Short mmCIF file of C-alpha atoms and ligand atoms in Angstrom, two decimals:
data_model
loop_
_atom_site.label_atom_id
_atom_site.label_comp_id
_atom_site.label_asym_id
_atom_site.label_seq_id
_atom_site.Cartn_x
_atom_site.Cartn_y
_atom_site.Cartn_z
CA UNK A 1190 -21.15 18.67 -67.66
CA UNK A 1191 -19.01 21.10 -65.63
CA UNK A 1192 -21.98 21.32 -63.28
CA UNK A 1193 -22.51 17.97 -62.74
CA UNK A 1194 -18.60 17.53 -62.23
CA UNK A 1195 -18.92 20.84 -59.66
CA UNK A 1196 -22.05 19.60 -58.08
CA UNK A 1197 -20.73 15.63 -57.63
CA UNK A 1198 -17.34 17.20 -55.72
CA UNK A 1199 -19.36 19.60 -53.65
CA UNK A 1200 -21.84 16.63 -52.76
CA UNK A 1201 -18.40 14.31 -52.00
CA UNK A 1202 -16.93 17.40 -50.11
CA UNK A 1203 -19.75 17.67 -47.66
CA UNK A 1204 -18.57 14.66 -46.17
CA UNK A 1205 -14.46 14.80 -46.62
CA UNK A 1206 -14.12 18.39 -45.29
CA UNK A 1207 -10.60 19.47 -44.44
CA UNK A 1208 -9.04 16.21 -46.83
CA UNK A 1209 -7.50 17.67 -49.67
CA UNK A 1210 -5.35 15.18 -51.16
CA UNK A 1211 -8.82 12.76 -51.21
CA UNK A 1212 -10.58 15.33 -52.58
CA UNK A 1213 -7.69 15.77 -55.27
CA UNK A 1214 -7.96 12.42 -56.00
CA UNK A 1215 -11.82 12.18 -56.65
CA UNK A 1216 -11.70 15.22 -58.36
CA UNK A 1217 -9.41 14.01 -60.92
CA UNK A 1218 -11.04 10.38 -61.45
CA UNK A 1219 -14.97 12.56 -61.61
CA UNK A 1220 -13.86 15.10 -64.71
CA UNK A 1221 -12.67 11.82 -66.55
CA UNK A 1222 -15.38 8.76 -65.35
CA UNK A 1223 -18.45 11.31 -65.32
CA UNK A 1224 -18.76 12.62 -68.87
CA UNK A 1225 -18.43 8.36 -69.23
CA UNK A 1226 -20.68 7.75 -67.44
CA UNK A 1227 -23.41 10.37 -68.98
CA UNK A 1228 -22.89 8.81 -72.33
CA UNK A 1229 -23.93 5.33 -71.12
CA UNK A 1230 -27.37 4.47 -69.59
CA UNK A 1231 -26.31 1.63 -67.86
CA UNK A 1232 -24.93 3.55 -64.78
CA UNK A 1233 -27.62 6.19 -64.44
CA UNK A 1234 -29.57 6.77 -61.62
CA UNK A 1235 -27.00 3.98 -59.72
CA UNK A 1236 -25.28 6.58 -57.61
CA UNK A 1237 -22.27 4.61 -58.54
CA UNK A 1238 -19.40 6.77 -58.67
CA UNK A 1239 -20.69 8.25 -55.11
CA UNK A 1240 -20.82 4.83 -53.64
CA UNK A 1241 -16.92 4.44 -54.37
CA UNK A 1242 -15.97 7.67 -52.91
CA UNK A 1243 -17.14 6.56 -50.10
CA UNK A 1244 -14.81 3.88 -48.17
CA UNK A 1245 -16.85 0.34 -46.96
CA UNK A 1246 -14.97 1.10 -44.07
CA UNK A 1247 -12.52 3.36 -42.03
CA UNK A 1248 -10.51 1.70 -38.88
CA UNK A 1249 -8.35 4.10 -36.52
CA UNK A 1250 -6.28 2.76 -33.25
CA UNK A 1251 -3.90 3.56 -30.86
CA UNK A 1252 -0.57 2.37 -31.52
CA UNK A 1253 1.35 2.01 -28.24
CA UNK A 1254 5.06 1.51 -27.83
CA UNK A 1255 8.21 1.79 -25.70
CA UNK A 1256 11.36 4.05 -27.20
CA UNK A 1257 15.03 3.33 -26.45
CA UNK A 1258 14.71 5.22 -23.25
CA UNK A 1259 12.06 3.16 -21.98
CA UNK A 1260 9.25 6.23 -23.05
CA UNK A 1261 6.18 5.41 -23.23
CA UNK A 1262 4.91 6.77 -27.25
CA UNK A 1263 1.83 6.80 -28.88
CA UNK A 1264 0.90 6.62 -32.81
CA UNK A 1265 -2.13 6.28 -34.45
CA UNK A 1266 -2.61 3.84 -36.88
CA UNK A 1267 -4.85 2.76 -39.47
CA UNK A 1268 -6.85 0.98 -42.13
CA UNK A 1269 -9.23 2.33 -44.60
CA UNK A 1270 -11.18 -0.64 -46.26
CA UNK A 1271 -12.14 1.25 -49.58
CA UNK A 1272 -13.80 -1.37 -52.15
CA UNK A 1273 -13.82 -4.96 -52.07
CA UNK A 1274 -16.47 -5.43 -55.39
CA UNK A 1275 -13.56 -7.42 -57.31
CA UNK A 1276 -11.43 -9.12 -54.47
CA UNK A 1277 -10.46 -8.85 -51.48
CA UNK A 1278 -8.87 -5.57 -50.09
CA UNK A 1279 -5.90 -5.10 -50.87
CA UNK A 1280 -2.70 -2.16 -50.70
CA UNK A 1281 -0.04 -1.12 -48.80
CA UNK A 1282 0.57 0.47 -45.01
CA UNK A 1283 2.42 3.64 -45.21
CA UNK A 1284 4.64 5.06 -41.81
CA UNK A 1285 5.63 8.59 -42.44
CA UNK A 1286 5.03 11.17 -40.06
CA UNK A 1287 3.14 13.49 -42.77
CA UNK A 1288 0.09 10.13 -42.85
CA UNK A 1289 -3.67 11.51 -41.91
CA UNK A 1290 -7.14 10.14 -43.08
CA UNK A 1291 -6.84 12.66 -45.76
CA UNK A 1292 -3.49 11.14 -47.67
CA UNK A 1293 -4.39 7.53 -46.84
CA UNK A 1294 -8.02 7.83 -48.25
CA UNK A 1295 -6.57 9.46 -51.23
CA UNK A 1296 -4.38 6.65 -51.83
CA UNK A 1297 -7.07 3.74 -50.82
CA UNK A 1298 -8.93 5.41 -53.52
CA UNK A 1299 -6.09 5.20 -56.16
CA UNK A 1300 -5.62 1.67 -55.48
CA UNK A 1301 -9.32 0.82 -56.11
CA UNK A 1302 -8.58 1.52 -60.04
CA UNK A 1303 -5.14 0.64 -59.97
CA UNK A 1304 -5.91 -3.04 -58.43
CA UNK A 1305 -9.20 -3.45 -61.18
CA UNK A 1306 -6.50 -2.17 -64.30
CA UNK A 1307 -4.07 -5.07 -63.44
CA UNK A 1308 -6.24 -7.60 -64.20
CA UNK A 1309 -6.24 -9.79 -61.37
CA UNK A 1310 -8.43 -9.89 -58.37
CA UNK A 1311 -8.16 -7.69 -55.92
CA UNK A 1312 -10.02 -4.51 -54.19
CA UNK A 1313 -8.43 -1.54 -53.32
CA UNK A 1314 -7.20 -0.63 -49.40
CA UNK A 1315 -4.77 1.74 -47.94
CA UNK A 1316 -3.05 1.95 -44.41
CA UNK A 1317 -0.52 3.05 -41.77
CA UNK A 1318 0.80 5.20 -39.00
CA UNK A 1319 1.72 8.51 -38.91
CA UNK A 1320 5.56 6.91 -37.02
CA UNK A 1321 8.19 7.95 -38.85
CA UNK A 1322 10.87 4.24 -38.88
CA UNK A 1323 13.75 7.13 -39.86
CA UNK A 1324 16.69 7.98 -37.19
CA UNK A 1325 15.03 4.52 -35.25
CA UNK A 1326 16.34 1.46 -34.25
CA UNK A 1327 15.35 -1.71 -35.26
CA UNK A 1328 14.05 -2.48 -31.10
CA UNK A 1329 12.03 0.40 -32.21
CA UNK A 1330 10.45 -0.27 -35.07
CA UNK A 1331 10.22 -3.95 -34.52
CA UNK A 1332 8.21 -2.82 -31.05
CA UNK A 1333 6.11 -0.28 -33.23
CA UNK A 1334 5.13 -3.10 -35.97
CA UNK A 1335 3.73 -5.64 -33.43
CA UNK A 1336 1.89 -3.36 -31.61
CA UNK A 1337 0.53 -1.61 -34.60
CA UNK A 1338 -0.55 -5.67 -35.78
CA UNK A 1339 -1.48 -6.63 -32.15
CA UNK A 1340 -4.68 -4.46 -33.39
CA UNK A 1341 -4.98 -5.29 -37.12
CA UNK A 1342 -4.72 -8.39 -36.94
CA UNK A 1343 -8.17 -8.19 -36.46
CA UNK A 1344 -9.10 -6.97 -39.61
CA UNK A 1345 -7.43 -8.26 -41.77
CA UNK A 1346 -6.91 -12.20 -43.68
CA UNK A 1347 -5.98 -13.32 -46.94
CA UNK A 1348 -9.66 -13.85 -48.59
CA UNK A 1349 -10.06 -10.22 -46.47
CA UNK A 1350 -7.55 -7.36 -46.54
CA UNK A 1351 -3.98 -8.62 -47.79
CA UNK A 1352 -1.83 -5.37 -47.11
CA UNK A 1353 1.77 -4.64 -48.45
CA UNK A 1354 3.98 -2.29 -48.04
CA UNK A 1355 4.81 1.53 -49.02
CA UNK A 1356 6.76 4.80 -48.01
CA UNK A 1357 8.05 3.91 -44.94
CA UNK A 1358 7.66 0.11 -44.56
CA UNK A 1359 9.80 -2.09 -46.71
CA UNK A 1360 11.09 -6.15 -45.97
CA UNK A 1361 12.36 -5.30 -42.55
CA UNK A 1362 8.77 -3.28 -41.50
CA UNK A 1363 6.92 -6.39 -43.33
CA UNK A 1364 8.61 -9.15 -41.37
CA UNK A 1365 8.15 -8.29 -38.01
CA UNK A 1366 4.26 -7.52 -38.64
CA UNK A 1367 4.20 -10.70 -40.01
CA UNK A 1368 5.71 -12.59 -36.94
CA UNK A 1369 3.66 -10.90 -34.74
CA UNK A 1370 0.52 -11.94 -37.27
CA UNK A 1371 1.70 -16.06 -37.33
CA UNK A 1372 2.17 -15.17 -33.63
CA UNK A 1373 -1.72 -14.02 -32.57
CA UNK A 1374 -3.54 -15.89 -34.98
CA UNK A 1375 -1.39 -19.07 -35.05
CA UNK A 1376 -1.41 -19.36 -38.83
CA UNK A 1377 1.04 -19.35 -40.92
CA UNK A 1378 -0.69 -17.71 -44.30
CA UNK A 1379 -0.03 -15.01 -47.04
CA UNK A 1380 -2.13 -12.49 -44.93
CA UNK A 1381 0.55 -9.55 -46.44
CA UNK A 1382 2.51 -9.37 -49.11
CA UNK A 1383 6.44 -7.94 -49.81
CA UNK A 1384 7.39 -10.94 -47.54
CA UNK A 1385 10.98 -12.22 -47.59
CA UNK A 1386 12.14 -15.08 -50.32
CA UNK A 1387 12.26 -17.85 -47.68
CA UNK A 1388 8.34 -17.29 -46.07
CA UNK A 1389 6.68 -16.71 -48.50
CA UNK A 1390 7.69 -14.31 -50.63
CA UNK A 1391 7.96 -13.73 -54.64
CA UNK A 1392 10.65 -13.47 -56.91
CA UNK A 1393 10.40 -9.79 -58.39
CA UNK A 1394 8.46 -7.95 -55.37
CA UNK A 1395 10.53 -5.51 -54.66
CA UNK A 1396 11.85 -4.93 -57.76
CA UNK A 1397 8.29 -4.58 -59.14
CA UNK A 1398 6.93 -1.04 -58.90
CA UNK A 1399 10.19 0.30 -60.33
CA UNK A 1400 10.25 -2.33 -63.54
CA UNK A 1401 7.03 -2.04 -63.80
CA UNK A 1402 6.98 1.73 -64.44
CA UNK A 1403 9.98 1.58 -66.27
CA UNK A 1404 8.44 -0.95 -68.85
CA UNK A 1405 5.15 1.14 -69.22
CA UNK A 1406 7.65 3.93 -70.12
CA UNK A 1407 8.60 1.91 -72.60
CA UNK A 1408 5.20 1.02 -73.94
CA UNK A 1409 4.09 4.38 -74.03
CA UNK A 1410 7.69 4.84 -76.21
CA UNK A 1411 6.91 2.00 -78.60
CA UNK A 1412 4.01 3.90 -79.53
CA UNK A 1413 6.15 6.69 -81.21
CA UNK A 1414 8.23 4.26 -81.96
CA UNK A 1415 11.08 5.16 -79.82
CA UNK A 1416 12.62 2.94 -76.30
CA UNK A 1417 14.73 3.95 -73.27
CA UNK A 1418 17.94 3.07 -74.64
CA UNK A 1419 20.39 6.29 -74.95
CA UNK A 1420 17.74 8.36 -72.99
CA UNK A 1421 18.44 10.43 -70.18
CA UNK A 1422 16.40 10.03 -67.06
CA UNK A 1423 15.74 11.98 -64.01
CA UNK A 1424 14.59 10.47 -60.85
CA UNK A 1425 13.75 11.24 -57.63
CA UNK A 1426 13.06 9.50 -54.71
CA UNK A 1427 16.10 6.80 -53.50
CA UNK A 1428 13.49 4.38 -51.83
CA UNK A 1429 12.32 1.06 -53.13
CA UNK A 1430 10.19 2.42 -56.35
CA UNK A 1431 13.56 5.27 -56.76
CA UNK A 1432 16.00 2.41 -56.67
CA UNK A 1433 14.39 -0.44 -59.34
CA UNK A 1434 13.14 1.97 -61.64
CA UNK A 1435 17.08 2.98 -61.86
CA UNK A 1436 18.11 0.20 -61.66
CA UNK A 1437 15.85 -1.18 -64.84
CA UNK A 1438 16.44 1.97 -67.08
CA UNK A 1439 20.47 1.07 -66.85
CA UNK A 1440 19.62 -2.31 -67.57
CA UNK A 1441 18.05 -0.72 -71.29
CA UNK A 1442 20.77 1.20 -71.83
CA UNK A 1443 19.61 4.56 -70.06
CA UNK A 1444 21.23 7.06 -68.46
CA UNK A 1445 20.17 8.06 -64.93
CA UNK A 1446 20.82 11.42 -64.20
CA UNK A 1447 19.76 11.88 -60.51
CA UNK A 1448 18.12 10.34 -57.36
CA UNK A 1449 17.05 12.75 -54.39
CA UNK A 1450 15.02 12.51 -51.20
CA UNK A 1451 13.05 14.98 -48.55
CA UNK A 1452 16.65 16.80 -47.93
CA UNK A 1453 17.27 17.16 -51.85
CA UNK A 1454 19.18 15.56 -54.63
CA UNK A 1455 21.86 14.15 -56.40
CA UNK A 1456 22.74 14.75 -59.98
CA UNK A 1457 25.92 12.88 -61.39
CA UNK A 1458 26.45 13.64 -64.64
CA UNK A 1459 27.99 11.05 -65.58
CA UNK A 1460 25.13 9.26 -65.24
CA UNK A 1461 24.53 6.41 -61.90
CA UNK A 1462 25.90 3.18 -63.16
CA UNK A 1463 25.35 -0.47 -61.62
CA UNK A 1464 27.91 0.07 -59.25
CA UNK A 1465 26.50 3.12 -57.98
CA UNK A 1466 23.04 2.59 -57.38
CA UNK A 1467 24.27 -0.70 -55.33
CA UNK A 1468 26.49 2.01 -52.90
CA UNK A 1469 23.25 3.74 -52.62
CA UNK A 1470 20.72 0.74 -51.89
CA UNK A 1471 23.25 -0.09 -49.08
CA UNK A 1472 23.45 3.65 -48.07
CA UNK A 1473 19.84 4.02 -47.74
CA UNK A 1474 18.31 -0.27 -47.18
CA UNK A 1475 21.38 -0.67 -44.98
CA UNK A 1476 23.06 2.13 -43.42
CA UNK A 1477 20.19 4.33 -43.70
CA UNK A 1478 21.42 7.09 -44.32
CA UNK A 1479 20.92 10.06 -46.39
CA UNK A 1480 21.14 10.86 -50.52
CA UNK A 1481 23.75 13.45 -49.79
CA UNK A 1482 26.25 11.15 -49.12
CA UNK A 1483 26.56 9.78 -52.63
CA UNK A 1484 29.03 13.02 -53.27
CA UNK A 1485 31.38 11.98 -50.76
CA UNK A 1486 31.98 8.66 -52.60
CA UNK A 1487 31.73 10.41 -55.96
CA UNK A 1488 32.72 13.85 -56.16
CA UNK A 1489 31.98 14.28 -60.04
CA UNK A 1490 28.49 14.75 -59.00
CA UNK A 1491 26.12 17.50 -56.82
CA UNK A 1492 24.60 17.67 -54.09
CA UNK A 1493 21.08 19.91 -54.53
CA UNK A 1494 19.87 20.87 -50.99
CA UNK A 1495 16.49 21.45 -50.31
CA UNK A 1496 15.76 20.63 -54.21
CA UNK A 1497 13.19 18.82 -56.54
CA UNK A 1498 15.49 17.20 -59.87
CA UNK A 1499 12.86 18.63 -62.13
CA UNK A 1500 15.23 21.96 -63.73
CA UNK A 1501 17.60 19.07 -64.45
CA UNK A 1502 17.71 18.42 -68.84
CA UNK A 1503 16.13 15.03 -69.63
CA UNK A 1504 14.28 12.75 -72.18
CA UNK A 1505 12.58 10.71 -69.34
CA UNK A 1506 11.01 11.62 -66.34
CA UNK A 1507 10.30 9.30 -63.29
CA UNK A 1508 8.80 10.58 -60.13
CA UNK A 1509 9.26 7.83 -57.39
CA UNK A 1510 8.83 9.75 -54.21
CA UNK A 1511 5.82 11.20 -52.88
CA UNK A 1512 2.19 12.65 -53.64
CA UNK A 1513 2.16 16.48 -54.98
CA UNK A 1514 5.85 16.61 -55.65
CA UNK A 1515 5.98 17.22 -59.24
CA UNK A 1516 3.93 21.51 -59.52
CA UNK A 1517 3.57 23.45 -62.61
CA UNK A 1518 6.52 25.11 -62.93
CA UNK A 1519 8.36 21.76 -62.48
CA UNK A 1520 5.88 20.29 -65.18
CA UNK A 1521 6.97 23.74 -67.54
CA UNK A 1522 10.17 23.43 -66.98
CA UNK A 1523 10.34 19.17 -68.09
CA UNK A 1524 8.67 20.20 -71.32
CA UNK A 1525 11.16 23.46 -72.41
CA UNK A 1526 13.56 21.02 -71.70
CA UNK A 1527 12.47 18.65 -74.12
CA UNK A 1528 10.84 16.00 -72.06
CA UNK A 1529 9.00 13.48 -73.85
CA UNK A 1530 7.53 11.25 -70.74
CA UNK A 1531 6.41 10.65 -67.36
CA UNK A 1532 5.81 7.51 -66.13
CA UNK A 1533 4.89 8.04 -62.19
CA UNK A 1534 6.21 5.41 -60.38
CA UNK A 1535 4.77 7.17 -56.89
CA UNK A 1536 0.94 8.04 -56.05
CA UNK A 1537 -0.08 11.07 -57.14
CA UNK A 1538 3.15 12.69 -57.44
CA UNK A 1539 2.19 15.38 -59.93
CA UNK A 1540 0.00 18.17 -58.78
CA UNK A 1541 -3.58 18.88 -61.02
CA UNK A 1542 -1.55 21.86 -62.86
CA UNK A 1543 1.34 19.98 -64.16
CA UNK A 1544 -0.76 17.31 -65.54
CA UNK A 1545 -2.23 19.87 -67.55
CA UNK A 1546 0.96 20.58 -68.83
CA UNK A 1547 2.03 17.33 -69.98
CA UNK A 1548 -1.19 17.11 -72.09
CA UNK A 1549 -0.84 20.73 -73.06
CA UNK A 1550 2.79 19.54 -74.56
CA UNK A 1551 1.19 16.30 -76.09
CA UNK A 1552 3.51 14.61 -73.79
CA UNK A 1553 3.43 11.10 -72.98
CA UNK A 1554 2.25 10.99 -69.43
CA UNK A 1555 1.01 8.06 -67.36
CA UNK A 1556 -0.95 8.20 -63.67
CA UNK A 1557 0.80 5.76 -61.14
CA UNK A 1558 -2.06 3.79 -60.89
CA UNK A 1559 -1.38 2.47 -64.72
CA UNK A 1560 2.88 2.71 -64.54
CA UNK A 1561 2.92 2.19 -61.00
CA UNK A 1562 0.42 -0.70 -60.74
CA UNK A 1563 3.16 -3.66 -61.35
CA UNK A 1564 4.12 -3.85 -57.71
CA UNK A 1565 0.64 -4.47 -56.21
CA UNK A 1566 0.23 -6.45 -59.61
CA UNK A 1567 3.78 -8.71 -58.23
CA UNK A 1568 1.82 -8.74 -55.28
CA UNK A 1569 -1.18 -10.37 -56.30
CA UNK A 1570 1.10 -13.08 -57.90
CA UNK A 1571 2.98 -13.45 -54.06
CA UNK A 1572 -0.89 -14.48 -52.55
CA UNK A 1573 -1.35 -16.72 -55.82
CA UNK A 1574 1.89 -18.40 -55.37
CA UNK A 1575 0.89 -18.51 -51.44
CA UNK A 1576 -2.58 -20.30 -52.39
CA UNK A 1577 -0.74 -22.66 -54.63
CA UNK A 1578 2.11 -23.23 -52.16
CA UNK A 1579 4.08 -22.81 -54.75
CA UNK A 1580 7.35 -20.03 -55.86
CA UNK A 1581 7.44 -19.03 -59.76
CA UNK A 1582 11.14 -18.56 -60.90
CA UNK A 1583 12.08 -14.88 -61.02
CA UNK A 1584 11.64 -15.07 -65.20
CA UNK A 1585 8.37 -16.48 -64.79
CA UNK A 1586 7.20 -13.33 -62.15
CA UNK A 1587 9.22 -10.88 -64.83
CA UNK A 1588 7.44 -11.97 -67.74
CA UNK A 1589 3.83 -12.11 -66.28
CA UNK A 1590 4.87 -8.45 -64.78
CA UNK A 1591 5.73 -6.88 -68.41
CA UNK A 1592 2.33 -9.02 -69.32
CA UNK A 1593 0.51 -7.07 -67.36
CA UNK A 1594 1.91 -3.80 -67.53
CA UNK A 1595 1.46 -3.99 -71.17
CA UNK A 1596 -1.91 -4.87 -70.68
CA UNK A 1597 -2.75 -2.33 -68.21
CA UNK A 1598 -1.32 0.11 -71.47
CA UNK A 1599 -3.46 -1.29 -74.08
CA UNK A 1600 -6.23 -0.96 -71.55
CA UNK A 1601 -5.62 3.13 -71.43
CA UNK A 1602 -5.00 3.28 -74.83
CA UNK A 1603 -8.48 1.41 -75.45
CA UNK A 1604 -10.29 5.03 -73.40
CA UNK A 1605 -8.40 6.94 -73.64
CA UNK A 1606 -7.03 7.30 -77.66
CA UNK A 1607 -7.88 11.12 -78.83
CA UNK A 1608 -6.66 11.74 -82.30
CA UNK A 1609 -2.65 10.78 -82.28
CA UNK A 1610 -2.33 11.12 -78.55
CA UNK A 1611 -3.56 9.16 -75.55
CA UNK A 1612 -4.84 10.62 -72.65
CA UNK A 1613 -3.47 7.85 -70.37
CA UNK A 1614 -5.25 9.35 -67.43
CA UNK A 1615 -8.60 9.63 -68.63
CA UNK A 1616 -8.27 5.91 -70.49
CA UNK A 1617 -6.55 4.44 -66.71
CA UNK A 1618 -9.64 6.46 -64.67
CA UNK A 1619 -12.63 4.61 -67.07
CA UNK A 1620 -10.89 1.17 -67.77
CA UNK A 1621 -10.43 0.84 -63.61
CA UNK A 1622 -14.03 2.31 -63.29
CA UNK A 1623 -15.91 0.33 -66.04
CA UNK A 1624 -14.79 -3.26 -64.53
CA UNK A 1625 -15.28 -1.99 -60.44
CA UNK A 1626 -18.69 -0.47 -61.36
CA UNK A 1627 -19.99 -3.38 -63.16
CA UNK A 1628 -19.25 -5.51 -59.88
CA UNK A 1629 -20.95 -3.65 -58.12
CA UNK A 1630 -24.08 -3.34 -60.65
CA UNK A 1631 -23.95 -7.09 -60.68
CA UNK A 1632 -23.48 -7.36 -56.47
CA UNK A 1633 -26.64 -4.97 -55.66
CA UNK A 1634 -26.33 -2.21 -53.09
CA UNK A 1635 -24.19 -3.59 -50.68
P1 NDP B 327 10.66 4.58 -50.00
O1 NDP B 327 9.73 4.93 -48.37
O2 NDP B 327 10.40 2.73 -49.90
O3 NDP B 327 10.96 5.90 -50.66
C1 NDP B 327 10.40 6.61 -50.61
C2 NDP B 327 11.50 8.18 -50.98
O4 NDP B 327 10.42 9.09 -50.63
C3 NDP B 327 12.45 8.57 -49.90
O5 NDP B 327 13.94 8.88 -50.82
C4 NDP B 327 12.16 9.38 -49.04
O6 NDP B 327 12.87 9.93 -48.51
C5 NDP B 327 11.72 10.03 -50.49
N1 NDP B 327 10.48 10.88 -49.96
C6 NDP B 327 9.19 10.50 -49.38
N2 NDP B 327 8.68 11.72 -48.52
C7 NDP B 327 9.23 13.09 -49.65
C8 NDP B 327 8.18 14.17 -49.10
N3 NDP B 327 7.91 14.83 -48.31
N4 NDP B 327 9.66 14.57 -49.61
C9 NDP B 327 10.43 14.45 -50.68
N5 NDP B 327 10.67 13.08 -51.35
C10 NDP B 327 10.43 12.50 -50.28
O7 NDP B 327 8.87 4.27 -50.51
P2 NDP B 327 8.36 3.84 -51.77
O8 NDP B 327 9.42 3.75 -52.68
O9 NDP B 327 7.95 2.17 -51.32
O10 NDP B 327 7.30 5.08 -52.37
C11 NDP B 327 7.45 5.86 -53.03
C12 NDP B 327 6.32 6.19 -53.33
O11 NDP B 327 5.88 4.90 -54.36
C13 NDP B 327 5.43 6.32 -52.80
O12 NDP B 327 4.24 7.60 -53.67
C14 NDP B 327 4.20 5.06 -52.69
O13 NDP B 327 2.72 5.59 -52.72
C15 NDP B 327 4.55 4.83 -54.21
N6 NDP B 327 4.34 3.28 -54.58
C16 NDP B 327 4.95 2.38 -53.68
C17 NDP B 327 4.75 1.32 -53.89
C18 NDP B 327 5.34 -0.22 -53.37
O14 NDP B 327 5.45 -1.22 -53.89
N7 NDP B 327 6.42 -0.07 -52.86
C19 NDP B 327 3.83 0.39 -54.64
C20 NDP B 327 3.14 1.77 -56.12
C21 NDP B 327 3.17 2.73 -55.06
P3 NDP B 327 13.00 10.15 -47.11
O15 NDP B 327 14.17 9.29 -47.09
O16 NDP B 327 14.14 11.76 -47.07
O17 NDP B 327 12.06 10.50 -46.30
#
């Protein structure tokens, strides 16, 4: 088996050299899915996983824009249309200086499995640009978004490819891009999700990824007759996902100890309560400041420059910042400190070695493609509401989100149960694979 997997990886790598994040994501899936393929005749001789590892289409384009000093700047934009077997391409746009083809292909590949798990009819895609919105004025961000959409609009559409937000792309950026799309096409359609409520957005969309990751943690804990009430929680990040993961933890009676950004983390021994979280949301979303400012307002808290929060003792860890932000040593530290549950809000935040530590310690560990699927699930619900020309209430959307997270949990258990332990990684990969692969088989070699 090991040989078959290594041969597959070598074949994929030949075509995708110098793409470490993409290869990391492919390997993780291959290690779980190839043994399943070997046991199931219908997938034999179809080269199905190799087809899934090849994007249906990759678009790369120049994004020129003018900064506030009048200087002309150039960035590179991308859209990866990975797989449309079960629905139109769907996945976020990331604006961050680190964006490259490898990172977007890993995200698009993960997205295919994630979207399949949601039970909604969405294929997988991802896009973005190596543009850093941090420190840019609103005018600069608007001009960049308009230039980006002036090319992207040719490739997307409400029945073709429906982008959403990701790192560096929140409500402000979605608004600027939607405005430009509407102007270019002269039509008001649900071509992006994460829109404002008054112009086609869905209730709970900003909250959905963070809430979903916490609902997933609750589902995992419930298999041990446990729950978040009274638990201490360590969260990384302080952006969209981290903010709403923290909010839901607080609502469920947990104590949130940390938040972070790329400059370090804050630890509040008294817990970050609803008022303190409101302060953080204003700090990050309106003032666009650094998390280190938290300690100016709450002096009992400490800022740890250049560090990640995983050494802080906790019951539950929610990595909600970025890929590969939790390594083997961090995982060992979490295990030694008695952490029982890790639910990923970010995409691929744990390294492969860290995941091995979680499994070895029989921790409840959920990979992002399962536990952070709430965001794209509510994006799917936003698309449904746009098609219906109707809006559901906050309660209705939240109820659907909870039901979807519970369905995803059940799918992971169905394919990942191993004695008294559930391997959610294996469960998510196989459940996602089966849905997409069966659709691809039905549609022939396309
Ligand atoms: P935001 O841009 O709102 O926030 C990102 C947060 O992560 C910020 O606090 C940022 O700090 C921090 N961060 C980014 N890069 C790094 C880095 N290299 N090292 C340390 N910290 C970093 O993004 P989101 O909250 O939307 O996304 C966070 C994660 O969740 C990503 O992995 C994303 O792919 C995933 N995700 C998001 C979904 C969504 O609906 N938004 C859906 C599913 C997954 P700083 O400000 O210093 O950069």
